[in-house]
C-alpha atoms as a PDB file:
ATOM      1  CA  UNK A   1      -9.986   4.275  36.345  1.00  0.00           C
ATOM      2  CA  UNK A   2      -7.696   6.683  34.547  1.00  0.00           C
ATOM      3  CA  UNK A   3      -8.014   7.047  30.577  1.00  0.00           C
ATOM      4  CA  UNK A   4      -5.760   5.627  28.558  1.00  0.00           C
ATOM      5  CA  UNK A   5      -3.180   7.384  26.720  1.00  0.00           C
ATOM      6  CA  UNK A   6      -3.966   5.509  23.377  1.00  0.00           C
ATOM      7  CA  UNK A   7      -1.294   6.809  21.191  1.00  0.00           C
ATOM      8  CA  UNK A   8       1.610   6.041  24.476  1.00  0.00           C
ATOM      9  CA  UNK A   9      -0.655   2.214  24.382  1.00  0.00           C
ATOM     10  CA  UNK A  10      -0.806   2.391  20.561  1.00  0.00           C
ATOM     11  CA  UNK A  11       2.098   4.017  19.074  1.00  0.00           C
ATOM     12  CA  UNK A  12       0.755   2.988  15.654  1.00  0.00           C
ATOM     13  CA  UNK A  13      -2.724   3.740  14.847  1.00  0.00           C
ATOM     14  CA  UNK A  14      -3.618   0.296  12.595  1.00  0.00           C
ATOM     15  CA  UNK A  15      -2.774  -3.162  13.986  1.00  0.00           C
ATOM     16  CA  UNK A  16      -3.443  -6.595  12.589  1.00  0.00           C
ATOM     17  CA  UNK A  17      -3.714  -9.682  14.661  1.00  0.00           C
ATOM     18  CA  UNK A  18      -3.115 -13.261  13.875  1.00  0.00           C
ATOM     19  CA  UNK A  19      -2.120 -16.381  15.331  1.00  0.00           C
ATOM     20  CA  UNK A  20       1.776 -14.678  15.917  1.00  0.00           C
ATOM     21  CA  UNK A  21       3.097 -18.349  17.152  1.00  0.00           C
ATOM     22  CA  UNK A  22       1.724 -19.753  13.256  1.00  0.00           C
ATOM     23  CA  UNK A  23       4.351 -19.744  10.720  1.00  0.00           C
ATOM     24  CA  UNK A  24       4.935 -16.461   9.389  1.00  0.00           C
ATOM     25  CA  UNK A  25       3.015 -14.940   7.570  1.00  0.00           C
ATOM     26  CA  UNK A  26      -0.230 -16.240   9.196  1.00  0.00           C
ATOM     27  CA  UNK A  27      -3.497 -15.023   8.285  1.00  0.00           C
ATOM     28  CA  UNK A  28      -4.920 -11.675   9.548  1.00  0.00           C
ATOM     29  CA  UNK A  29      -7.737 -12.654  12.654  1.00  0.00           C
ATOM     30  CA  UNK A  30      -8.412  -8.862  12.448  1.00  0.00           C
ATOM     31  CA  UNK A  31      -7.481  -5.296  11.773  1.00  0.00           C
ATOM     32  CA  UNK A  32      -7.770  -2.915  14.746  1.00  0.00           C
ATOM     33  CA  UNK A  33      -7.819   0.789  14.732  1.00  0.00           C
ATOM     34  CA  UNK A  34      -6.226   1.695  17.893  1.00  0.00           C
ATOM     35  CA  UNK A  35      -6.955   5.379  17.676  1.00  0.00           C
ATOM     36  CA  UNK A  36     -10.516   5.232  16.612  1.00  0.00           C
ATOM     37  CA  UNK A  37     -11.637   3.120  19.044  1.00  0.00           C
ATOM     38  CA  UNK A  38     -14.007   4.873  21.306  1.00  0.00           C
ATOM     39  CA  UNK A  39     -12.769   1.731  24.106  1.00  0.00           C
ATOM     40  CA  UNK A  40      -9.474   1.232  23.800  1.00  0.00           C
ATOM     41  CA  UNK A  41      -9.479  -1.303  26.808  1.00  0.00           C
ATOM     42  CA  UNK A  42     -11.233  -3.893  24.634  1.00  0.00           C
ATOM     43  CA  UNK A  43      -7.810  -4.074  22.065  1.00  0.00           C
ATOM     44  CA  UNK A  44      -5.342  -6.866  22.736  1.00  0.00           C
ATOM     45  CA  UNK A  45      -2.289  -5.802  24.223  1.00  0.00           C
ATOM     46  CA  UNK A  46       0.058  -4.326  21.341  1.00  0.00           C
ATOM     47  CA  UNK A  47       2.292  -7.232  22.375  1.00  0.00           C
ATOM     48  CA  UNK A  48       0.090  -9.264  20.980  1.00  0.00           C
ATOM     49  CA  UNK A  49      -0.805  -7.390  17.638  1.00  0.00           C
ATOM     50  CA  UNK A  50       1.368  -7.001  14.284  1.00  0.00           C
ATOM     51  CA  UNK A  51       1.496  -3.254  12.903  1.00  0.00           C
ATOM     52  CA  UNK A  52       0.446  -3.394   8.843  1.00  0.00           C
ATOM     53  CA  UNK A  53       4.453  -2.400   8.284  1.00  0.00           C
ATOM     54  CA  UNK A  54       5.505  -6.299   9.385  1.00  0.00           C
ATOM     55  CA  UNK A  55       2.682  -8.075   7.536  1.00  0.00           C
ATOM     56  CA  UNK A  56       3.501  -6.093   4.495  1.00  0.00           C
ATOM     57  CA  UNK A  57       7.306  -6.701   4.868  1.00  0.00           C
ATOM     58  CA  UNK A  58       6.465 -10.485   5.044  1.00  0.00           C
ATOM     59  CA  UNK A  59       4.142 -10.153   2.166  1.00  0.00           C
ATOM     60  CA  UNK A  60       6.691  -8.597   0.553  1.00  0.00           C
ATOM     61  CA  UNK A  61       9.430 -10.895   1.150  1.00  0.00           C
ATOM     62  CA  UNK A  62       7.073 -13.951  -0.111  1.00  0.00           C
ATOM     63  CA  UNK A  63       5.760 -11.974  -3.019  1.00  0.00           C
ATOM     64  CA  UNK A  64      10.171 -11.688  -4.208  1.00  0.00           C
ATOM     65  CA  UNK A  65      10.414 -14.781  -3.556  1.00  0.00           C
ATOM     66  CA  UNK A  66       7.599 -16.051  -5.747  1.00  0.00           C
ATOM     67  CA  UNK A  67       8.757 -13.223  -8.399  1.00  0.00           C
ATOM     68  CA  UNK A  68      12.463 -14.651  -8.486  1.00  0.00           C
ATOM     69  CA  UNK A  69      10.882 -18.156  -8.981  1.00  0.00           C
ATOM     70  CA  UNK A  70       8.586 -17.618 -11.341  1.00  0.00           C
ATOM     71  CA  UNK A  71      10.104 -15.116 -13.722  1.00  0.00           C
ATOM     72  CA  UNK A  72      13.724 -13.652 -12.547  1.00  0.00           C
ATOM     73  CA  UNK A  73      15.489 -16.853 -12.462  1.00  0.00           C
ATOM     74  CA  UNK A  74      14.130 -17.430 -15.609  1.00  0.00           C
ATOM     75  CA  UNK A  75      15.541 -14.643 -17.211  1.00  0.00           C
ATOM     76  CA  UNK A  76      11.610 -13.360 -18.083  1.00  0.00           C
ATOM     77  CA  UNK A  77       9.976 -10.012 -17.955  1.00  0.00           C
ATOM     78  CA  UNK A  78       7.874  -9.788 -14.497  1.00  0.00           C
ATOM     79  CA  UNK A  79       4.366  -8.813 -15.117  1.00  0.00           C
ATOM     80  CA  UNK A  80       3.001  -5.013 -14.138  1.00  0.00           C
ATOM     81  CA  UNK A  81       0.626  -7.083 -11.737  1.00  0.00           C
ATOM     82  CA  UNK A  82       3.729  -7.893  -9.839  1.00  0.00           C
ATOM     83  CA  UNK A  83       5.122  -4.833  -9.841  1.00  0.00           C
ATOM     84  CA  UNK A  84       2.644  -2.843  -8.803  1.00  0.00           C
ATOM     85  CA  UNK A  85       1.729  -5.189  -5.794  1.00  0.00           C
ATOM     86  CA  UNK A  86       5.752  -5.537  -4.542  1.00  0.00           C
ATOM     87  CA  UNK A  87       5.674  -1.025  -4.564  1.00  0.00           C
ATOM     88  CA  UNK A  88       2.094  -1.123  -2.874  1.00  0.00           C
ATOM     89  CA  UNK A  89       3.600  -2.899   0.175  1.00  0.00           C
ATOM     90  CA  UNK A  90       7.041  -1.611   0.005  1.00  0.00           C
ATOM     91  CA  UNK A  91       5.303   1.810   0.697  1.00  0.00           C
ATOM     92  CA  UNK A  92       4.261   0.286   3.698  1.00  0.00           C
ATOM     93  CA  UNK A  93       7.014  -1.124   4.555  1.00  0.00           C
ATOM     94  CA  UNK A  94       9.114   2.091   4.169  1.00  0.00           C
ATOM     95  CA  UNK A  95       6.450   4.451   5.825  1.00  0.00           C
ATOM     96  CA  UNK A  96       5.367   6.326   2.771  1.00  0.00           C
ATOM     97  CA  UNK A  97       1.714   4.897   2.676  1.00  0.00           C
ATOM     98  CA  UNK A  98       0.381   5.493   6.033  1.00  0.00           C
ATOM     99  CA  UNK A  99      -2.663   5.376   5.289  1.00  0.00           C
ATOM    100  CA  UNK A 100      -3.564   1.831   3.777  1.00  0.00           C
ATOM    101  CA  UNK A 101      -5.513  -0.489   6.693  1.00  0.00           C
ATOM    102  CA  UNK A 102      -4.795  -4.118   4.585  1.00  0.00           C
ATOM    103  CA  UNK A 103      -2.518  -5.352   2.345  1.00  0.00           C
ATOM    104  CA  UNK A 104      -3.339  -4.810  -1.554  1.00  0.00           C
ATOM    105  CA  UNK A 105      -4.226  -8.131  -3.106  1.00  0.00           C
ATOM    106  CA  UNK A 106      -1.676 -10.309  -4.340  1.00  0.00           C
ATOM    107  CA  UNK A 107      -2.251 -11.125  -7.999  1.00  0.00           C
ATOM    108  CA  UNK A 108      -4.351 -13.768  -9.396  1.00  0.00           C
ATOM    109  CA  UNK A 109      -2.725 -17.227  -8.978  1.00  0.00           C
ATOM    110  CA  UNK A 110       0.314 -16.344  -6.502  1.00  0.00           C
ATOM    111  CA  UNK A 111       0.972 -18.503  -3.320  1.00  0.00           C
ATOM    112  CA  UNK A 112       2.109 -15.723  -1.194  1.00  0.00           C
ATOM    113  CA  UNK A 113      -1.336 -14.452  -0.233  1.00  0.00           C
ATOM    114  CA  UNK A 114      -1.918 -13.926   3.106  1.00  0.00           C
END
């Protein structure tokens, strides 16, 4: 059997697996380091995986909605924890953070976790 060129089959190094048919953002059911696997044949097909940037995008949209509803629409200052959280997600989305394999924790009590 021919050896799999992992970087061709999995162009992103890190992927999340989740129920792609569920309402998004759906909970992550597993993380995959595609380039670090000793046997890439055991990973799900790339079409069934979600790069962290996409998961971060879902989380960023949810965070922005929460921040607007809880603070912005009322003219209140946004707490620093929410600003830091959004900046961390944005760095994953825009590609300036390529090292994160998990999403940052949402500020306590937030409804956008996941």
